[in-house]
Amino acid sequence: MLGSAALRVRSTLDLGAQTMVDDAGRSPRRAEVVMTRRIDLRKASAMDTSTFFSEMALDLHDAPNAESTIERIAEYAKIATSCDEAGIMLVHARNQIETAAATSKRVGESHNLQIVHDEGPCLDAIEGQDHYMSDDVSVDPRWEKWGPAVAELGMRSVLSLRLATKSRRYGSLNLYAEKVGAFDDDDLAVATIFVRHASIAIANAHNEEGLQVAIDARKLIGQAQGILMERFSIDADRAFEFLRRQSQTHNVKLRYVAEWVVDHRNSPDATFSVPDDQSQPVS
C-alpha cells in the first residue's frame, strides 16, 4: 500500500512509461504488461508519491472508455492500499445503484448482498458520510444482515469511500480485506487522496463519453431529418418536428426515433414501433 514500509507495485495493466525508480535506483524502463517496482513510500520523497498518482492519472486518461477507466481504478486501489479486493458501485439513472467494477467474484457478491439487504458501507458511503471503515464486518452492528453474510465470503475488513466531485456524486470505492483490522489511518489517508483522483477520472470519462454520445446523436438526428426531407418533400424544421412529435407520443428518446428512421430508410411502409426496453420518460 502507499504508506506501508515498502510497496511492490504489481499490475496486469499496461501502464505505459513508469517513472518511479526501482530498488537499485536505476532509471525506469517502459513498463511491460506485467511490471514490478519496489519503493518505500513512507520514507520516500513526496515526488515518489506524486509520481504514482500522476502516472495513474495519465493511464486513466488514456483508457478507451468510461468502463475501462473504472476497471483500472479498482485495480489501482489494490496497489495503493492494504486491501485484498476492490470494487466500485455507481449511481445510474433514477438512482439505480449497480456494480461497475470488481476485482473478484466475491466483490460482486458482496455488492449484490447490499442491494438485497438494503444495507452496507458501499451504499452508506453514497448516501451518508464520505467514508465508512469496519475492522470486522461480522460483528459490526451497523450492518447486522450484510456483515455476517460477507464474512462468510471470507472478507472481514472493509473501507468504503464516496466517489464524487463538487457537482455530482458517482458512487463508492469499496476496499475489502480478508483479515480483521486490516485498515488503519494510513490506509484511510491514502484512500482519501486516491478517491479524489478516481472521482476526477470518472467525471472526465463520463464527460468525454457524454460529449461523444451527444455528437453521435446529433449526427443521427441529422441523417433522419435528411431522409424525411427527401421522402416527404419537407424542410428541416418540419422533419425535426416530426421526430420530436414521435418522441413525445411514444415516450422515447429523440435519438431512438432518429435511429429507427435511419434503420428503416429502405422500408417506407414500415410502422414505427417501440420495444419495451426503450420506453422511458423523455428528459
PDB file of C-alpha atoms in Angstrom:
ATOM      1  CA  MET A   1       0.000   0.000   0.000  1.00  0.00           C
ATOM      2  CA  LEU A   2       1.072   3.602  -0.300  1.00  0.00           C
ATOM      3  CA  GLY A   3       2.273   4.467   3.165  1.00  0.00           C
ATOM      4  CA  SER A   4       3.477   0.977   4.197  1.00  0.00           C
ATOM      5  CA  ALA A   5       7.144   0.244   4.825  1.00  0.00           C
ATOM      6  CA  ALA A   6       7.566  -0.996   1.295  1.00  0.00           C
ATOM      7  CA  LEU A   7       5.374  -1.197  -1.757  1.00  0.00           C
ATOM      8  CA  ARG A   8       5.680  -3.685  -4.548  1.00  0.00           C
ATOM      9  CA  VAL A   9       3.741  -2.260  -7.419  1.00  0.00           C
ATOM     10  CA  ARG A  10       2.099  -5.145  -9.226  1.00  0.00           C
ATOM     11  CA  SER A  11      -0.338  -4.744 -12.053  1.00  0.00           C
ATOM     12  CA  THR A  12      -1.552  -6.556 -15.145  1.00  0.00           C
ATOM     13  CA  LEU A  13      -2.380  -3.215 -16.689  1.00  0.00           C
ATOM     14  CA  ASP A  14      -0.161  -1.734 -19.372  1.00  0.00           C
ATOM     15  CA  LEU A  15       0.709   1.475 -17.573  1.00  0.00           C
ATOM     16  CA  GLY A  16       2.888   2.954 -20.281  1.00  0.00           C
ATOM     17  CA  ALA A  17       6.017   4.747 -19.061  1.00  0.00           C
ATOM     18  CA  GLN A  18       6.620   4.022 -15.371  1.00  0.00           C
ATOM     19  CA  THR A  19       8.695   6.840 -13.903  1.00  0.00           C
ATOM     20  CA  MET A  20       9.246   5.533 -10.374  1.00  0.00           C
ATOM     21  CA  VAL A  21      12.786   4.333  -9.598  1.00  0.00           C
ATOM     22  CA  ASP A  22      13.433   0.664  -8.917  1.00  0.00           C
ATOM     23  CA  ASP A  23      15.237  -0.952  -5.968  1.00  0.00           C
ATOM     24  CA  ALA A  24      18.685  -0.178  -7.313  1.00  0.00           C
ATOM     25  CA  GLY A  25      17.830   3.400  -8.168  1.00  0.00           C
ATOM     26  CA  ARG A  26      18.173   2.732 -11.870  1.00  0.00           C
ATOM     27  CA  SER A  27      16.379   4.832 -14.436  1.00  0.00           C
ATOM     28  CA  PRO A  28      12.980   3.305 -15.189  1.00  0.00           C
ATOM     29  CA  ARG A  29      12.208   1.456 -18.380  1.00  0.00           C
ATOM     30  CA  ARG A  30       8.896   1.398 -20.226  1.00  0.00           C
ATOM     31  CA  ALA A  31       6.557  -0.906 -18.318  1.00  0.00           C
ATOM     32  CA  GLU A  32       5.746  -4.313 -19.680  1.00  0.00           C
ATOM     33  CA  VAL A  33       2.278  -5.872 -19.481  1.00  0.00           C
ATOM     34  CA  VAL A  34       3.377  -7.168 -16.062  1.00  0.00           C
ATOM     35  CA  MET A  35       5.675  -4.800 -14.238  1.00  0.00           C
ATOM     36  CA  THR A  36       7.275  -4.776 -10.789  1.00  0.00           C
ATOM     37  CA  ARG A  37       8.847  -1.857  -8.942  1.00  0.00           C
ATOM     38  CA  ARG A  38       9.692  -1.654  -5.264  1.00  0.00           C
ATOM     39  CA  ILE A  39       9.650   1.711  -3.481  1.00  0.00           C
ATOM     40  CA  ASP A  40       9.435   2.868   0.116  1.00  0.00           C
ATOM     41  CA  LEU A  41       6.671   5.447   0.068  1.00  0.00           C
ATOM     42  CA  ARG A  42       6.577   6.038   3.803  1.00  0.00           C
ATOM     43  CA  LYS A  43      10.211   7.142   3.718  1.00  0.00           C
ATOM     44  CA  ALA A  44      10.315   8.231   0.092  1.00  0.00           C
ATOM     45  CA  SER A  45      10.196  11.804  -1.044  1.00  0.00           C
ATOM     46  CA  ALA A  46       6.910  13.438  -1.905  1.00  0.00           C
ATOM     47  CA  MET A  47       7.950  13.125  -5.526  1.00  0.00           C
ATOM     48  CA  ASP A  48       7.606   9.348  -5.382  1.00  0.00           C
ATOM     49  CA  THR A  49       4.057   9.530  -4.097  1.00  0.00           C
ATOM     50  CA  SER A  50       3.035  12.253  -6.507  1.00  0.00           C
ATOM     51  CA  THR A  51       4.629  10.322  -9.354  1.00  0.00           C
ATOM     52  CA  PHE A  52       2.480   7.302  -8.571  1.00  0.00           C
ATOM     53  CA  PHE A  53      -0.682   9.376  -8.707  1.00  0.00           C
ATOM     54  CA  SER A  54       0.403  11.292 -11.784  1.00  0.00           C
ATOM     55  CA  GLU A  55       1.187   8.046 -13.610  1.00  0.00           C
ATOM     56  CA  MET A  56      -2.181   6.691 -12.544  1.00  0.00           C
ATOM     57  CA  ALA A  57      -3.901   9.841 -13.780  1.00  0.00           C
ATOM     58  CA  LEU A  58      -2.199   9.564 -17.165  1.00  0.00           C
ATOM     59  CA  ASP A  59      -3.111   5.908 -17.512  1.00  0.00           C
ATOM     60  CA  LEU A  60      -6.740   6.543 -16.573  1.00  0.00           C
ATOM     61  CA  HIS A  61      -6.877   9.387 -19.058  1.00  0.00           C
ATOM     62  CA  ASP A  62      -5.663   7.030 -21.782  1.00  0.00           C
ATOM     63  CA  ALA A  63      -8.376   4.462 -21.055  1.00  0.00           C
ATOM     64  CA  PRO A  64     -10.550   3.975 -24.168  1.00  0.00           C
ATOM     65  CA  ASN A  65     -13.874   4.478 -22.379  1.00  0.00           C
ATOM     66  CA  ALA A  66     -15.526   5.047 -19.012  1.00  0.00           C
ATOM     67  CA  GLU A  67     -15.880   1.322 -18.357  1.00  0.00           C
ATOM     68  CA  SER A  68     -12.150   0.751 -18.774  1.00  0.00           C
ATOM     69  CA  THR A  69     -11.388   3.766 -16.596  1.00  0.00           C
ATOM     70  CA  ILE A  70     -13.484   2.369 -13.766  1.00  0.00           C
ATOM     71  CA  GLU A  71     -11.978  -1.111 -14.043  1.00  0.00           C
ATOM     72  CA  ARG A  72      -8.468   0.348 -13.909  1.00  0.00           C
ATOM     73  CA  ILE A  73      -9.346   2.385 -10.827  1.00  0.00           C
ATOM     74  CA  ALA A  74     -10.328  -0.803  -8.995  1.00  0.00           C
ATOM     75  CA  GLU A  75      -7.006  -2.417  -9.938  1.00  0.00           C
ATOM     76  CA  TYR A  76      -5.036   0.640  -8.834  1.00  0.00           C
ATOM     77  CA  ALA A  77      -6.846   0.598  -5.493  1.00  0.00           C
ATOM     78  CA  LYS A  78      -5.325  -2.811  -4.763  1.00  0.00           C
ATOM     79  CA  ILE A  79      -1.875  -1.344  -5.376  1.00  0.00           C
ATOM     80  CA  ALA A  80      -2.375   1.755  -3.260  1.00  0.00           C
ATOM     81  CA  THR A  81      -3.896   0.235  -0.116  1.00  0.00           C
ATOM     82  CA  SER A  82      -3.845  -2.841   2.108  1.00  0.00           C
ATOM     83  CA  CYS A  83      -6.951  -4.310   0.517  1.00  0.00           C
ATOM     84  CA  ASP A  84      -7.166  -7.787  -0.974  1.00  0.00           C
ATOM     85  CA  GLU A  85     -10.023  -6.903  -3.297  1.00  0.00           C
ATOM     86  CA  ALA A  86     -11.688  -3.743  -4.562  1.00  0.00           C
ATOM     87  CA  GLY A  87     -14.896  -2.797  -6.268  1.00  0.00           C
ATOM     88  CA  ILE A  88     -16.853   0.197  -7.468  1.00  0.00           C
ATOM     89  CA  MET A  89     -20.573   0.833  -7.269  1.00  0.00           C
ATOM     90  CA  LEU A  90     -22.043   3.606  -9.413  1.00  0.00           C
ATOM     91  CA  VAL A  91     -25.303   5.515  -9.296  1.00  0.00           C
ATOM     92  CA  HIS A  92     -27.109   5.404 -12.624  1.00  0.00           C
ATOM     93  CA  ALA A  93     -30.322   6.962 -13.905  1.00  0.00           C
ATOM     94  CA  ARG A  94     -33.257   7.001 -11.478  1.00  0.00           C
ATOM     95  CA  ASN A  95     -30.842   6.373  -8.592  1.00  0.00           C
ATOM     96  CA  GLN A  96     -30.215   2.770  -9.585  1.00  0.00           C
ATOM     97  CA  ILE A  97     -27.002   1.519  -7.993  1.00  0.00           C
ATOM     98  CA  GLU A  98     -25.003  -1.190  -9.729  1.00  0.00           C
ATOM     99  CA  THR A  99     -21.573  -2.793  -9.586  1.00  0.00           C
ATOM    100  CA  ALA A 100     -19.365  -1.166 -12.211  1.00  0.00           C
ATOM    101  CA  ALA A 101     -16.091  -2.931 -11.373  1.00  0.00           C
ATOM    102  CA  ALA A 102     -14.999  -5.814  -9.171  1.00  0.00           C
ATOM    103  CA  THR A 103     -11.577  -7.410  -8.865  1.00  0.00           C
ATOM    104  CA  SER A 104     -13.136 -10.748  -7.910  1.00  0.00           C
ATOM    105  CA  LYS A 105     -16.443 -12.592  -8.000  1.00  0.00           C
ATOM    106  CA  ARG A 106     -16.947 -12.241  -4.269  1.00  0.00           C
ATOM    107  CA  VAL A 107     -16.733  -8.458  -4.503  1.00  0.00           C
ATOM    108  CA  GLY A 108     -19.679  -8.552  -6.877  1.00  0.00           C
ATOM    109  CA  GLU A 109     -21.475 -10.887  -4.474  1.00  0.00           C
ATOM    110  CA  SER A 110     -20.754  -8.509  -1.603  1.00  0.00           C
ATOM    111  CA  HIS A 111     -22.246  -5.626  -3.553  1.00  0.00           C
ATOM    112  CA  ASN A 112     -25.301  -7.663  -4.501  1.00  0.00           C
ATOM    113  CA  LEU A 113     -25.857  -8.573  -0.861  1.00  0.00           C
ATOM    114  CA  GLN A 114     -26.024  -4.885  -0.023  1.00  0.00           C
ATOM    115  CA  ILE A 115     -28.755  -4.411  -2.601  1.00  0.00           C
ATOM    116  CA  VAL A 116     -30.635  -7.458  -1.281  1.00  0.00           C
ATOM    117  CA  HIS A 117     -30.418  -6.414   2.381  1.00  0.00           C
ATOM    118  CA  ASP A 118     -30.586  -2.675   1.644  1.00  0.00           C
ATOM    119  CA  GLU A 119     -27.645  -2.030   3.951  1.00  0.00           C
ATOM    120  CA  GLY A 120     -23.883  -1.879   3.802  1.00  0.00           C
ATOM    121  CA  PRO A 121     -20.943   0.543   3.776  1.00  0.00           C
ATOM    122  CA  CYS A 122     -20.889   0.885  -0.011  1.00  0.00           C
ATOM    123  CA  LEU A 123     -24.458   2.175  -0.034  1.00  0.00           C
ATOM    124  CA  ASP A 124     -23.876   4.301   3.056  1.00  0.00           C
ATOM    125  CA  ALA A 125     -20.823   5.968   1.508  1.00  0.00           C
ATOM    126  CA  ILE A 126     -23.010   7.102  -1.379  1.00  0.00           C
ATOM    127  CA  GLU A 127     -25.828   8.488   0.754  1.00  0.00           C
ATOM    128  CA  GLY A 128     -24.318   9.217   4.177  1.00  0.00           C
ATOM    129  CA  GLN A 129     -20.821  10.133   5.329  1.00  0.00           C
ATOM    130  CA  ASP A 130     -17.977  10.314   2.849  1.00  0.00           C
ATOM    131  CA  HIS A 131     -16.370   7.118   4.176  1.00  0.00           C
ATOM    132  CA  TYR A 132     -17.074   4.078   6.341  1.00  0.00           C
ATOM    133  CA  MET A 133     -14.492   1.719   7.846  1.00  0.00           C
ATOM    134  CA  SER A 134     -15.016  -1.526   9.718  1.00  0.00           C
ATOM    135  CA  ASP A 135     -12.408  -3.731  11.403  1.00  0.00           C
ATOM    136  CA  ASP A 136     -14.725  -6.742  11.418  1.00  0.00           C
ATOM    137  CA  VAL A 137     -17.950  -6.733   9.438  1.00  0.00           C
ATOM    138  CA  SER A 138     -19.096  -9.980  11.051  1.00  0.00           C
ATOM    139  CA  VAL A 139     -19.817  -8.178  14.336  1.00  0.00           C
ATOM    140  CA  ASP A 140     -20.401  -4.621  13.141  1.00  0.00           C
ATOM    141  CA  PRO A 141     -23.830  -3.517  14.450  1.00  0.00           C
ATOM    142  CA  ARG A 142     -24.293  -1.071  11.574  1.00  0.00           C
ATOM    143  CA  TRP A 143     -24.890  -3.880   9.081  1.00  0.00           C
ATOM    144  CA  GLU A 144     -26.420  -6.771  11.012  1.00  0.00           C
ATOM    145  CA  LYS A 145     -27.536  -8.710   7.929  1.00  0.00           C
ATOM    146  CA  TRP A 146     -24.902  -7.794   5.379  1.00  0.00           C
ATOM    147  CA  GLY A 147     -21.861  -8.117   7.648  1.00  0.00           C
ATOM    148  CA  PRO A 148     -22.160 -11.809   8.603  1.00  0.00           C
ATOM    149  CA  ALA A 149     -23.084 -12.706   5.018  1.00  0.00           C
ATOM    150  CA  VAL A 150     -19.938 -11.040   3.677  1.00  0.00           C
ATOM    151  CA  ALA A 151     -17.807 -12.632   6.386  1.00  0.00           C
ATOM    152  CA  GLU A 152     -18.917 -15.989   5.000  1.00  0.00           C
ATOM    153  CA  LEU A 153     -17.349 -14.923   1.702  1.00  0.00           C
ATOM    154  CA  GLY A 154     -14.029 -14.596   3.513  1.00  0.00           C
ATOM    155  CA  MET A 155     -13.874 -10.823   3.828  1.00  0.00           C
ATOM    156  CA  ARG A 156     -13.730  -9.254   7.286  1.00  0.00           C
ATOM    157  CA  SER A 157     -12.488  -5.665   6.935  1.00  0.00           C
ATOM    158  CA  VAL A 158     -13.964  -3.014   4.679  1.00  0.00           C
ATOM    159  CA  LEU A 159     -13.269   0.588   3.767  1.00  0.00           C
ATOM    160  CA  SER A 160     -15.794   2.380   1.567  1.00  0.00           C
ATOM    161  CA  LEU A 161     -15.399   5.925   0.266  1.00  0.00           C
ATOM    162  CA  ARG A 162     -17.668   8.144  -1.781  1.00  0.00           C
ATOM    163  CA  LEU A 163     -16.752   8.843  -5.390  1.00  0.00           C
ATOM    164  CA  ALA A 164     -17.878  12.384  -6.083  1.00  0.00           C
ATOM    165  CA  THR A 165     -16.956  15.815  -7.331  1.00  0.00           C
ATOM    166  CA  LYS A 166     -18.372  19.067  -6.012  1.00  0.00           C
ATOM    167  CA  SER A 167     -21.117  18.962  -8.613  1.00  0.00           C
ATOM    168  CA  ARG A 168     -22.014  15.273  -8.747  1.00  0.00           C
ATOM    169  CA  ARG A 169     -21.875  12.016  -6.838  1.00  0.00           C
ATOM    170  CA  TYR A 170     -20.851   8.962  -8.839  1.00  0.00           C
ATOM    171  CA  GLY A 171     -20.862   6.099  -6.366  1.00  0.00           C
ATOM    172  CA  SER A 172     -18.422   4.453  -3.983  1.00  0.00           C
ATOM    173  CA  LEU A 173     -14.988   2.850  -3.995  1.00  0.00           C
ATOM    174  CA  ASN A 174     -15.006  -0.224  -1.788  1.00  0.00           C
ATOM    175  CA  LEU A 175     -11.922  -1.932  -0.379  1.00  0.00           C
ATOM    176  CA  TYR A 176     -12.065  -5.393   1.206  1.00  0.00           C
ATOM    177  CA  ALA A 177      -9.542  -7.399   3.216  1.00  0.00           C
ATOM    178  CA  GLU A 178      -9.590 -10.952   4.500  1.00  0.00           C
ATOM    179  CA  LYS A 179      -8.048 -10.256   7.895  1.00  0.00           C
ATOM    180  CA  VAL A 180      -9.637  -8.442  10.815  1.00  0.00           C
ATOM    181  CA  GLY A 181      -8.401  -4.885  11.383  1.00  0.00           C
ATOM    182  CA  ALA A 182      -6.691  -4.677   8.015  1.00  0.00           C
ATOM    183  CA  PHE A 183      -7.156  -0.948   7.510  1.00  0.00           C
ATOM    184  CA  ASP A 184      -5.657   1.847   9.585  1.00  0.00           C
ATOM    185  CA  ASP A 185      -5.438   5.624   9.473  1.00  0.00           C
ATOM    186  CA  ASP A 186      -2.671   5.472   6.864  1.00  0.00           C
ATOM    187  CA  ASP A 187      -4.934   3.482   4.569  1.00  0.00           C
ATOM    188  CA  LEU A 188      -7.722   5.977   5.099  1.00  0.00           C
ATOM    189  CA  ALA A 189      -5.410   8.910   4.343  1.00  0.00           C
ATOM    190  CA  VAL A 190      -4.113   7.323   1.147  1.00  0.00           C
ATOM    191  CA  ALA A 191      -7.565   6.132   0.102  1.00  0.00           C
ATOM    192  CA  THR A 192      -8.953   9.633   0.603  1.00  0.00           C
ATOM    193  CA  ILE A 193      -6.370  11.057  -1.799  1.00  0.00           C
ATOM    194  CA  PHE A 194      -6.864   8.133  -4.155  1.00  0.00           C
ATOM    195  CA  VAL A 195     -10.626   8.556  -4.307  1.00  0.00           C
ATOM    196  CA  ARG A 196     -10.274  12.225  -5.264  1.00  0.00           C
ATOM    197  CA  HIS A 197      -8.117  11.293  -8.241  1.00  0.00           C
ATOM    198  CA  ALA A 198     -10.512   8.486  -9.110  1.00  0.00           C
ATOM    199  CA  SER A 199     -13.542  10.779  -8.928  1.00  0.00           C
ATOM    200  CA  ILE A 200     -11.947  13.264 -11.307  1.00  0.00           C
ATOM    201  CA  ALA A 201     -11.027  10.468 -13.712  1.00  0.00           C
ATOM    202  CA  ILE A 202     -14.583   9.120 -13.688  1.00  0.00           C
ATOM    203  CA  ALA A 203     -16.016  12.606 -14.170  1.00  0.00           C
ATOM    204  CA  ASN A 204     -13.733  13.259 -17.135  1.00  0.00           C
ATOM    205  CA  ALA A 205     -14.522   9.873 -18.666  1.00  0.00           C
ATOM    206  CA  HIS A 206     -18.256  10.449 -18.329  1.00  0.00           C
ATOM    207  CA  ASN A 207     -17.969  13.954 -19.748  1.00  0.00           C
ATOM    208  CA  GLU A 208     -15.992  12.767 -22.762  1.00  0.00           C
ATOM    209  CA  GLU A 209     -18.298   9.815 -23.329  1.00  0.00           C
ATOM    210  CA  GLY A 210     -21.351  12.008 -22.879  1.00  0.00           C
ATOM    211  CA  LEU A 211     -19.981  14.509 -25.361  1.00  0.00           C
ATOM    212  CA  GLN A 212     -19.360  11.747 -27.889  1.00  0.00           C
ATOM    213  CA  VAL A 213     -22.865  10.378 -27.357  1.00  0.00           C
ATOM    214  CA  ALA A 214     -24.284  13.855 -27.916  1.00  0.00           C
ATOM    215  CA  ILE A 215     -22.250  14.268 -31.108  1.00  0.00           C
ATOM    216  CA  ASP A 216     -23.336  10.857 -32.380  1.00  0.00           C
ATOM    217  CA  ALA A 217     -26.974  11.616 -31.554  1.00  0.00           C
ATOM    218  CA  ARG A 218     -26.816  14.933 -33.385  1.00  0.00           C
ATOM    219  CA  LYS A 219     -25.393  13.213 -36.462  1.00  0.00           C
ATOM    220  CA  LEU A 220     -28.083  10.540 -36.298  1.00  0.00           C
ATOM    221  CA  ILE A 221     -30.862  13.109 -35.992  1.00  0.00           C
ATOM    222  CA  GLY A 222     -29.418  14.982 -38.959  1.00  0.00           C
ATOM    223  CA  GLN A 223     -29.456  11.803 -41.039  1.00  0.00           C
ATOM    224  CA  ALA A 224     -33.060  11.121 -40.059  1.00  0.00           C
ATOM    225  CA  GLN A 225     -34.052  14.671 -40.955  1.00  0.00           C
ATOM    226  CA  GLY A 226     -32.454  14.266 -44.378  1.00  0.00           C
ATOM    227  CA  ILE A 227     -34.341  11.027 -45.012  1.00  0.00           C
ATOM    228  CA  LEU A 228     -37.669  12.596 -44.018  1.00  0.00           C
ATOM    229  CA  MET A 229     -36.997  15.724 -46.062  1.00  0.00           C
ATOM    230  CA  GLU A 230     -36.342  13.664 -49.173  1.00  0.00           C
ATOM    231  CA  ARG A 231     -39.201  11.228 -48.656  1.00  0.00           C
ATOM    232  CA  PHE A 232     -41.917  13.760 -47.821  1.00  0.00           C
ATOM    233  CA  SER A 233     -40.530  16.870 -49.559  1.00  0.00           C
ATOM    234  CA  ILE A 234     -40.472  18.883 -46.342  1.00  0.00           C
ATOM    235  CA  ASP A 235     -37.928  21.284 -44.860  1.00  0.00           C
ATOM    236  CA  ALA A 236     -35.556  20.609 -41.971  1.00  0.00           C
ATOM    237  CA  ASP A 237     -37.778  22.251 -39.349  1.00  0.00           C
ATOM    238  CA  ARG A 238     -40.786  20.131 -40.241  1.00  0.00           C
ATOM    239  CA  ALA A 239     -38.647  16.999 -40.315  1.00  0.00           C
ATOM    240  CA  PHE A 240     -37.337  17.736 -36.824  1.00  0.00           C
ATOM    241  CA  GLU A 241     -40.861  18.475 -35.599  1.00  0.00           C
ATOM    242  CA  PHE A 242     -41.944  15.065 -36.887  1.00  0.00           C
ATOM    243  CA  LEU A 243     -39.128  13.374 -34.949  1.00  0.00           C
ATOM    244  CA  ARG A 244     -39.926  15.340 -31.811  1.00  0.00           C
ATOM    245  CA  ARG A 245     -43.633  14.536 -32.017  1.00  0.00           C
ATOM    246  CA  GLN A 246     -42.937  10.800 -32.371  1.00  0.00           C
ATOM    247  CA  SER A 247     -40.581  11.003 -29.403  1.00  0.00           C
ATOM    248  CA  GLN A 248     -43.238  12.575 -27.200  1.00  0.00           C
ATOM    249  CA  THR A 249     -46.094  10.413 -28.460  1.00  0.00           C
ATOM    250  CA  HIS A 250     -44.258   7.148 -27.858  1.00  0.00           C
ATOM    251  CA  ASN A 251     -42.377   8.313 -24.761  1.00  0.00           C
ATOM    252  CA  VAL A 252     -38.902   7.508 -26.097  1.00  0.00           C
ATOM    253  CA  LYS A 253     -35.698   9.439 -26.614  1.00  0.00           C
ATOM    254  CA  LEU A 254     -35.396  11.526 -29.754  1.00  0.00           C
ATOM    255  CA  ARG A 255     -32.237   9.599 -30.594  1.00  0.00           C
ATOM    256  CA  TYR A 256     -34.162   6.330 -30.746  1.00  0.00           C
ATOM    257  CA  VAL A 257     -36.743   7.779 -33.144  1.00  0.00           C
ATOM    258  CA  ALA A 258     -33.951   9.049 -35.386  1.00  0.00           C
ATOM    259  CA  GLU A 259     -32.196   5.691 -35.252  1.00  0.00           C
ATOM    260  CA  TRP A 260     -35.431   3.926 -36.250  1.00  0.00           C
ATOM    261  CA  VAL A 261     -35.926   6.235 -39.232  1.00  0.00           C
ATOM    262  CA  VAL A 262     -32.357   5.626 -40.410  1.00  0.00           C
ATOM    263  CA  ASP A 263     -32.612   1.860 -39.924  1.00  0.00           C
ATOM    264  CA  HIS A 264     -35.899   1.705 -41.873  1.00  0.00           C
ATOM    265  CA  ARG A 265     -34.962   4.153 -44.608  1.00  0.00           C
ATOM    266  CA  ASN A 266     -35.406   1.423 -47.237  1.00  0.00           C
ATOM    267  CA  SER A 267     -38.787   0.337 -45.842  1.00  0.00           C
ATOM    268  CA  PRO A 268     -41.137   3.275 -46.469  1.00  0.00           C
ATOM    269  CA  ASP A 269     -44.204   1.290 -45.396  1.00  0.00           C
ATOM    270  CA  ALA A 270     -42.771   0.258 -42.021  1.00  0.00           C
ATOM    271  CA  THR A 271     -44.786   1.265 -38.945  1.00  0.00           C
ATOM    272  CA  PHE A 272     -42.938   2.922 -36.094  1.00  0.00           C
ATOM    273  CA  SER A 273     -42.780   0.684 -33.016  1.00  0.00           C
ATOM    274  CA  VAL A 274     -41.032   0.817 -29.665  1.00  0.00           C
ATOM    275  CA  PRO A 275     -39.503  -2.193 -27.857  1.00  0.00           C
ATOM    276  CA  ASP A 276     -40.437  -2.436 -24.186  1.00  0.00           C
ATOM    277  CA  ASP A 277     -36.867  -1.777 -23.081  1.00  0.00           C
ATOM    278  CA  GLN A 278     -36.805   1.564 -24.930  1.00  0.00           C
ATOM    279  CA  SER A 279     -39.885   3.099 -23.346  1.00  0.00           C
ATOM    280  CA  GLN A 280     -38.874   5.683 -20.757  1.00  0.00           C
ATOM    281  CA  PRO A 281     -39.606   9.218 -19.625  1.00  0.00           C
ATOM    282  CA  VAL A 282     -38.234  11.719 -22.099  1.00  0.00           C
ATOM    283  CA  SER A 283     -35.962  14.291 -20.482  1.00  0.00           C
TER     284      SER A 283
END
